[in-house]
Short mmCIF file of C-alpha atoms and ligand atoms in Angstrom, two decimals:
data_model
loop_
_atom_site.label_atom_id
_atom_site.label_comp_id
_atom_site.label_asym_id
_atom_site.label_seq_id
_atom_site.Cartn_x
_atom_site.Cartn_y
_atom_site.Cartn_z
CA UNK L 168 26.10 -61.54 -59.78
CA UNK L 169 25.44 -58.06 -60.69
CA UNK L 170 26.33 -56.02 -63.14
CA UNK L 171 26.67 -52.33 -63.36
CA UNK L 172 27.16 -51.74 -67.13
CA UNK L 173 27.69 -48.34 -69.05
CA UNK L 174 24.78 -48.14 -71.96
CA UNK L 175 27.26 -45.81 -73.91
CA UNK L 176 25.66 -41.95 -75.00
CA UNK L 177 22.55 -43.13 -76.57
CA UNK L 178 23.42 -45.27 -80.03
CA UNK L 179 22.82 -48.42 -79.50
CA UNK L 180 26.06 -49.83 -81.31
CA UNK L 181 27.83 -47.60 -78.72
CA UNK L 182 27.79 -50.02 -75.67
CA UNK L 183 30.79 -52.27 -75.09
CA UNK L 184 31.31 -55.70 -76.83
CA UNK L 185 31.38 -56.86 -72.95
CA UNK L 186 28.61 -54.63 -72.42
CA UNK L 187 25.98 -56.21 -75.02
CA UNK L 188 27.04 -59.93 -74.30
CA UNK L 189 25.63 -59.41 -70.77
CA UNK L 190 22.12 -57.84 -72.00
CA UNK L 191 21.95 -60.34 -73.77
CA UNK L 192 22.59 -63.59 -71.41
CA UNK L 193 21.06 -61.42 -67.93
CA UNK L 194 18.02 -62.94 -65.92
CA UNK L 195 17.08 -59.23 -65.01
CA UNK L 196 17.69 -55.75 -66.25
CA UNK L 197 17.26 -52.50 -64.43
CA UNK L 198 18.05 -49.45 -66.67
CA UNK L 199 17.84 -45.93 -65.59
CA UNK L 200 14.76 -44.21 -67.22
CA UNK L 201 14.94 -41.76 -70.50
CA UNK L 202 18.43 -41.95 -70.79
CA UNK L 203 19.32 -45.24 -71.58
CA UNK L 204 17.98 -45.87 -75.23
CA UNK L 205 15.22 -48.64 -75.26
CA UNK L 206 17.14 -50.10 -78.26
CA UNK L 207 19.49 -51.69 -76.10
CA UNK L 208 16.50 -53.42 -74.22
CA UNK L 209 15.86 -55.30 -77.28
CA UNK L 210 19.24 -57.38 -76.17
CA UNK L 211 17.92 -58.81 -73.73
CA UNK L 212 16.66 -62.67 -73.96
CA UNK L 213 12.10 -62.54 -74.13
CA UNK L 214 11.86 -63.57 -70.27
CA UNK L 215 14.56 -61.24 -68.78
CA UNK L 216 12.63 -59.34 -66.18
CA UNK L 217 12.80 -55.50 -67.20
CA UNK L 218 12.46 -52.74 -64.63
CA UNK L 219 13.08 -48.93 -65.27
CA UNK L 220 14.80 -47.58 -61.77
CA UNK L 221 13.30 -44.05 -62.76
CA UNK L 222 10.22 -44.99 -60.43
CA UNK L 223 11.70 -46.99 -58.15
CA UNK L 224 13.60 -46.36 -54.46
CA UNK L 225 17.44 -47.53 -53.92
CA UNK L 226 16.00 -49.62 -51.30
CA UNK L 227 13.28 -51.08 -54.15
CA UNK L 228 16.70 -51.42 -56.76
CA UNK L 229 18.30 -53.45 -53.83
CA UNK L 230 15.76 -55.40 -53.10
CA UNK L 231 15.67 -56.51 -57.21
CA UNK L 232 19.65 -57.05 -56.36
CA UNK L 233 18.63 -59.16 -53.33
CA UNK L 234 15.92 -61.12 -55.64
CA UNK L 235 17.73 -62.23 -58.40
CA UNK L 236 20.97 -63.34 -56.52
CA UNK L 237 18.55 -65.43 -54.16
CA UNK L 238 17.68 -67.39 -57.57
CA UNK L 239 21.12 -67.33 -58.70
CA UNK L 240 20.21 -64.76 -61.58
CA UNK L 241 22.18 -62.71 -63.46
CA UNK L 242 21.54 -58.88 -63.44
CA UNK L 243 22.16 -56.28 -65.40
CA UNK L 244 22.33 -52.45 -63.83
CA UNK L 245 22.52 -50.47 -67.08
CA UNK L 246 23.61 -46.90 -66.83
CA UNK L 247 23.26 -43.85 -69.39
CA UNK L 248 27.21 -43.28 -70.56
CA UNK L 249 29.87 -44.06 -68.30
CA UNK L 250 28.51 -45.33 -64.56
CA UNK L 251 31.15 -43.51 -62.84
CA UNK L 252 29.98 -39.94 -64.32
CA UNK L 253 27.12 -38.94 -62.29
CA UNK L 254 25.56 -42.86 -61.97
CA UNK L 255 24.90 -43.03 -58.39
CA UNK L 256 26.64 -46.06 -58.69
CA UNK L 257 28.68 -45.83 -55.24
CA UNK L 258 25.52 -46.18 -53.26
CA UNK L 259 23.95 -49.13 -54.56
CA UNK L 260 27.85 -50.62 -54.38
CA UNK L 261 27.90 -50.14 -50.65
CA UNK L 262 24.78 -52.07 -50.45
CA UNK L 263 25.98 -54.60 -51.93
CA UNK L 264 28.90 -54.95 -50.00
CA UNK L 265 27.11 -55.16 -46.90
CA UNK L 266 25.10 -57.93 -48.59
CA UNK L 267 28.12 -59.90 -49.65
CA UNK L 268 26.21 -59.87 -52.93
CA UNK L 269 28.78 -59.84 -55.46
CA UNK L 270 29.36 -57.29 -58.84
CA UNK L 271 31.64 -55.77 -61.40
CA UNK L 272 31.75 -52.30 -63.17
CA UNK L 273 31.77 -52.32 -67.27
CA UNK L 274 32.54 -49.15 -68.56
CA UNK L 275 30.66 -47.64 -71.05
CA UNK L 276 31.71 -44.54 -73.79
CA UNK L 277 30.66 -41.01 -71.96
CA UNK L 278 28.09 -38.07 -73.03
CA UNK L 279 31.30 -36.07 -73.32
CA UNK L 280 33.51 -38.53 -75.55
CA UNK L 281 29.82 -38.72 -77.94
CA UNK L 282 29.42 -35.07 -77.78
CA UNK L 283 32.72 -34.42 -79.02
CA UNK L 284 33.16 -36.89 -81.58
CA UNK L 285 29.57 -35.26 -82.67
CA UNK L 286 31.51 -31.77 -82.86
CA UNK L 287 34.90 -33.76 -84.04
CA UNK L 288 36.27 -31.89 -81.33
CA UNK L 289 39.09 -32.84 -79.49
CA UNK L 290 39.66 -31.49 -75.60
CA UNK L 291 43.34 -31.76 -75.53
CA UNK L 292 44.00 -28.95 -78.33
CA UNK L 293 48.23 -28.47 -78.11
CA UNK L 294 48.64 -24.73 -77.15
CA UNK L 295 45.30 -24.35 -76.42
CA UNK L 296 44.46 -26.83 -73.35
CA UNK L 297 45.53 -30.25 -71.68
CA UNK L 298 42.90 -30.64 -69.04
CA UNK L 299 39.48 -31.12 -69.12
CA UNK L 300 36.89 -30.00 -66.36
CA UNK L 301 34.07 -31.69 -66.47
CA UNK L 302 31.59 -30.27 -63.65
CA UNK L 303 27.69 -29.33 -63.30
CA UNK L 304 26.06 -26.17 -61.94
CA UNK L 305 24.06 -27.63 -58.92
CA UNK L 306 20.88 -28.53 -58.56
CA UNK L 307 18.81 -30.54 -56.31
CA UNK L 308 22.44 -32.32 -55.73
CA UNK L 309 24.72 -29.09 -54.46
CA UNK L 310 28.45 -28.74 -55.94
CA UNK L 311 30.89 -28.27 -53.21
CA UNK L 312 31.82 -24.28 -52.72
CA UNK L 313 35.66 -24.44 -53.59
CA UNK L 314 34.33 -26.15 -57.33
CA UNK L 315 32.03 -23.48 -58.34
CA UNK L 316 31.97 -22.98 -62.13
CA UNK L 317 33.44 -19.56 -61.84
CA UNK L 318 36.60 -20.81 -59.62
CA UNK L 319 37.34 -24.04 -62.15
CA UNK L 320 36.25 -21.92 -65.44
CA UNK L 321 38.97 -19.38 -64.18
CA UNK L 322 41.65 -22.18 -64.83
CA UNK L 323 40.60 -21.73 -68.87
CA UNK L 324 40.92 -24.98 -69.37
CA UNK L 325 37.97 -27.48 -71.53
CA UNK L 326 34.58 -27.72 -70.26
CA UNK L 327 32.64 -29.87 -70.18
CA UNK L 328 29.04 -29.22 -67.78
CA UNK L 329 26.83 -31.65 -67.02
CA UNK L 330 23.17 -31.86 -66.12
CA UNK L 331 23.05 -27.80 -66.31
CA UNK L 332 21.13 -26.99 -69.86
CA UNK L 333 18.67 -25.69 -68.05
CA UNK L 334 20.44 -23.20 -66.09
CA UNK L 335 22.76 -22.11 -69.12
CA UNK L 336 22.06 -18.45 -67.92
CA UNK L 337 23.44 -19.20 -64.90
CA UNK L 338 26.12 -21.03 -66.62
CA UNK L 339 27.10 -18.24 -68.36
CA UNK L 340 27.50 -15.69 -65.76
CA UNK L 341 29.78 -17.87 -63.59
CA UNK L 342 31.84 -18.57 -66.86
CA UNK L 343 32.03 -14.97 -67.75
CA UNK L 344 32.96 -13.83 -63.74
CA UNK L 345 35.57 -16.72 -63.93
CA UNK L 346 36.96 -14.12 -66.60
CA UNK L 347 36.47 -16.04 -70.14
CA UNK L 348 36.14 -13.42 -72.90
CA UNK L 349 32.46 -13.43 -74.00
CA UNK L 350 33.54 -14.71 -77.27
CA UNK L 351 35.09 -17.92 -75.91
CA UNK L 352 33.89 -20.79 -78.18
CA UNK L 353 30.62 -22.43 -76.77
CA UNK L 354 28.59 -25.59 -78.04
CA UNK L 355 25.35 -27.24 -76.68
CA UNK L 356 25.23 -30.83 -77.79
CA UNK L 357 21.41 -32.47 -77.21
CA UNK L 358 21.52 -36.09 -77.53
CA UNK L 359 24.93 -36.72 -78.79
CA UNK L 360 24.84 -39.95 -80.96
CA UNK L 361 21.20 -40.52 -80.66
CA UNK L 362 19.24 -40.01 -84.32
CA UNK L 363 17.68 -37.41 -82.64
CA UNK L 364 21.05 -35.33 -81.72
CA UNK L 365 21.11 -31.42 -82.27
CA UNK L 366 24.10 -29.13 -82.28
CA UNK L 367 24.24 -25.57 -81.43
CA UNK L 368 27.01 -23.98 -81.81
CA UNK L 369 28.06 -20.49 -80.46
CA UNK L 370 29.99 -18.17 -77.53
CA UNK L 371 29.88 -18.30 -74.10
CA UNK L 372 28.30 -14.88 -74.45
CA UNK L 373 25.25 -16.57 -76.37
CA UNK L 374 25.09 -19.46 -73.63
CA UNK L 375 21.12 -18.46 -72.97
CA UNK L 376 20.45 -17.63 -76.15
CA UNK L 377 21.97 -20.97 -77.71
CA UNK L 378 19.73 -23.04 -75.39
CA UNK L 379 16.69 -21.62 -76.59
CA UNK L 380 17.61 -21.70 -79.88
CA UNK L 381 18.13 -25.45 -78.95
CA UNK L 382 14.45 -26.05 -77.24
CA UNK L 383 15.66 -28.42 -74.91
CA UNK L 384 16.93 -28.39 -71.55
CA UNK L 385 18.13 -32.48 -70.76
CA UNK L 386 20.30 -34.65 -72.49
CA UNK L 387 22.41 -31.74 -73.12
CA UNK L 388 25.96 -30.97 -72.68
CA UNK L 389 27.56 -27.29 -72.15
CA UNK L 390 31.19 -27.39 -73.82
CA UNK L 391 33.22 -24.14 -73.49
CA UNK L 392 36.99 -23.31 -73.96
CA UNK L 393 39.04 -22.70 -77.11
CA UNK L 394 38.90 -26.16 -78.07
CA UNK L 395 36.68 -25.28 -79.75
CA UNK L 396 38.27 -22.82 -81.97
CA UNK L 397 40.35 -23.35 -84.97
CA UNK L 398 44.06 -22.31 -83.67
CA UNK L 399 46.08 -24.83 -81.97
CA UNK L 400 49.68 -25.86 -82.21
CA UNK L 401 50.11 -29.58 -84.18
CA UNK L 402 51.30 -32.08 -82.18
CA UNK L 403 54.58 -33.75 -81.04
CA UNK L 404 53.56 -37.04 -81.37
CA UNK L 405 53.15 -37.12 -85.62
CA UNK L 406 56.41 -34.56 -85.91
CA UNK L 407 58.44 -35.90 -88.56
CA UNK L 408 61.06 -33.25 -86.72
CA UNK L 409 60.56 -35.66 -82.90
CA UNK L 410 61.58 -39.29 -83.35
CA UNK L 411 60.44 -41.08 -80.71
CA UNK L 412 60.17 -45.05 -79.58
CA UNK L 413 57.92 -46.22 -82.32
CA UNK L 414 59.43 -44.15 -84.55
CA UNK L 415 63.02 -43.80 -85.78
CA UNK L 416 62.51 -41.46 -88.80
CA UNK L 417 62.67 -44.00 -90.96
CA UNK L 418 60.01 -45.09 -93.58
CA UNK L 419 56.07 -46.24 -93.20
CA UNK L 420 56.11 -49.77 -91.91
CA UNK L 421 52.96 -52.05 -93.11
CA UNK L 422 51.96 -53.36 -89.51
CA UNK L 423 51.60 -57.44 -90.99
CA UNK L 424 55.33 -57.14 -92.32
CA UNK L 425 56.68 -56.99 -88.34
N1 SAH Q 160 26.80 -41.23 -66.82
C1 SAH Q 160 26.39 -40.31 -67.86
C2 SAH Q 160 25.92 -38.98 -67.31
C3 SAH Q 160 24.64 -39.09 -66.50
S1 SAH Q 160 24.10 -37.55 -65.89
C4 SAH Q 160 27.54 -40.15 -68.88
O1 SAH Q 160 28.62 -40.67 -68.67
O2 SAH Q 160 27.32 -39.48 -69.89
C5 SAH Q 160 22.94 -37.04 -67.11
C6 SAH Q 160 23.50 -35.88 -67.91
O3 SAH Q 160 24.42 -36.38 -68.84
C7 SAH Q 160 22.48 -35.12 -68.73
O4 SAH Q 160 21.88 -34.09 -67.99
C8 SAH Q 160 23.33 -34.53 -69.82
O5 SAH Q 160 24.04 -33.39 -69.36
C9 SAH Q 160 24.36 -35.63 -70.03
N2 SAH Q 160 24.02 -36.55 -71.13
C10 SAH Q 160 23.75 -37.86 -71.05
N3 SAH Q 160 23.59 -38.40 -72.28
C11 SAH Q 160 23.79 -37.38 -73.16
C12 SAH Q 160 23.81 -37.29 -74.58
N4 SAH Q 160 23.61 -38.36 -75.36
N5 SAH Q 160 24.07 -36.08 -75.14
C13 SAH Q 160 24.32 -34.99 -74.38
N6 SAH Q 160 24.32 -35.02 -73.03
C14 SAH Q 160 24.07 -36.20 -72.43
#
């Protein structure tokens, strides 16, 4: 059986209850490279055969798939964040299918959901924005025409860019031709959650500027939008004026009197 499990942003106490029991009990564990933190490695039981798949083929990862089910093994796939945000997961599924080898998907707490817990930022601001984008600038992978940054930046909803520290000038332009005011709230996060993390915090203006000042140009997020920003509308949901399902209006309930 294999298992494609989400490592979580970088902490170690970030991975998934379900997530941590399976490092611990797996045969074999194949983690992708600098991303993953090693911490989580120490899980895993003193013979579990380790392998990082930053050197290695899909074919070579498959063939470690192929391996370990022929011995009845249990492996591990462990995956920086969430697998289904920019994992390459879909591939190695398919191969798997047309093995018959069978797996399961354990989700695992996103870059995005560390970097803005790291900011206490929250996307959905009420009067401010109730979608988030989250997108790249591309790179050796290309971005499909009709999602350049400048078409979904134009929608002026929350951003958050991917894999594109490195090209925040570029970044910037395509924000600012999307039509964001210069001064739109902007944040680099570098290593959200990891002991290492570093904020900078700035405009969409200051995009190239900010990632200098930040020295580093992976592991980093781009957030834009006004999100970030300190006027919002307060929600519907805790409105002592809106009485909803849960809520009558009347008094605070202690949850072990129901
Ligand atoms: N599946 C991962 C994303 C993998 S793509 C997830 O759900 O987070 C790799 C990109 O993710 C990096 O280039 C960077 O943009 C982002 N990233 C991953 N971990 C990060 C972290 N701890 N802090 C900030 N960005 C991170």
């Amino acid at each position: 059986m294999i298992y494609f499990v989400g490592a979580g942003p970088g902490a170690a106490d970030l991975i998934t209850v379900r997530g941590k029991g399976l490092i611990e009990h797996c045969n074999q564990l194949i983690y992708a490279g600098s991303l993953v933190n090693p911490a989580l490695l120490d899980f895993a039981k003193k013979d579990c055969e380790i392998f990082n798949s930053a050197s290695m083929t899909l074919e070579e990862i498959t063939g470690r798939f192929v391996y370990g089910e022929e011995r009845g093994w249990l492996t591990v796939r462990l995956h920086t964040g969430d697998p289904s945000i920019y994992g390459a997961i879909r591939e190695q599924i398919d191969r798997l299918v047309s093995l018959s080898i069978p797996f399961q998907v354990v989700p695992g707490v996103s870059s995005f959901c560390g970097a803005a817990a790291a900011l206490n930022a929250e996307y959905t601001l009420p009067g401010v924005s109730q979608t988030l984008i989250i997108s790249r600038a591309p790179g050796k992978t290309t971005v499909p025409p009709r999602e350049d940054l400048a078409a979904l930046a134009a929608h002026g909803a929350s951003m958050a860019i991917f894999l594109s520290a490195a090209l925040a000038g570029e970044v910037r332009q395509k924000l600012l031709d999307a039509g964001l005011p210069p001064e739109t709230p902007a944040a680099l996060v570098y290593k959200a959650t990891w002991p290492e993390q570093k904020i900078v915090r700035g405009t969409v203006g200051e995009l190239e500027a900010m990632q200098r000042e930040l020295g580093a140009d992976r592991t980093a997020l781009i957030l834009a939008g006004g999100f970030l920003a300190d006027d919002y509308e307060r929600s519907k949901l805790y409105d002592p004026d809106f009485s909803h399902g849960f809520r009558g209006g009347g008094g605070l309930t202690l949850f072990n009197e129901h």
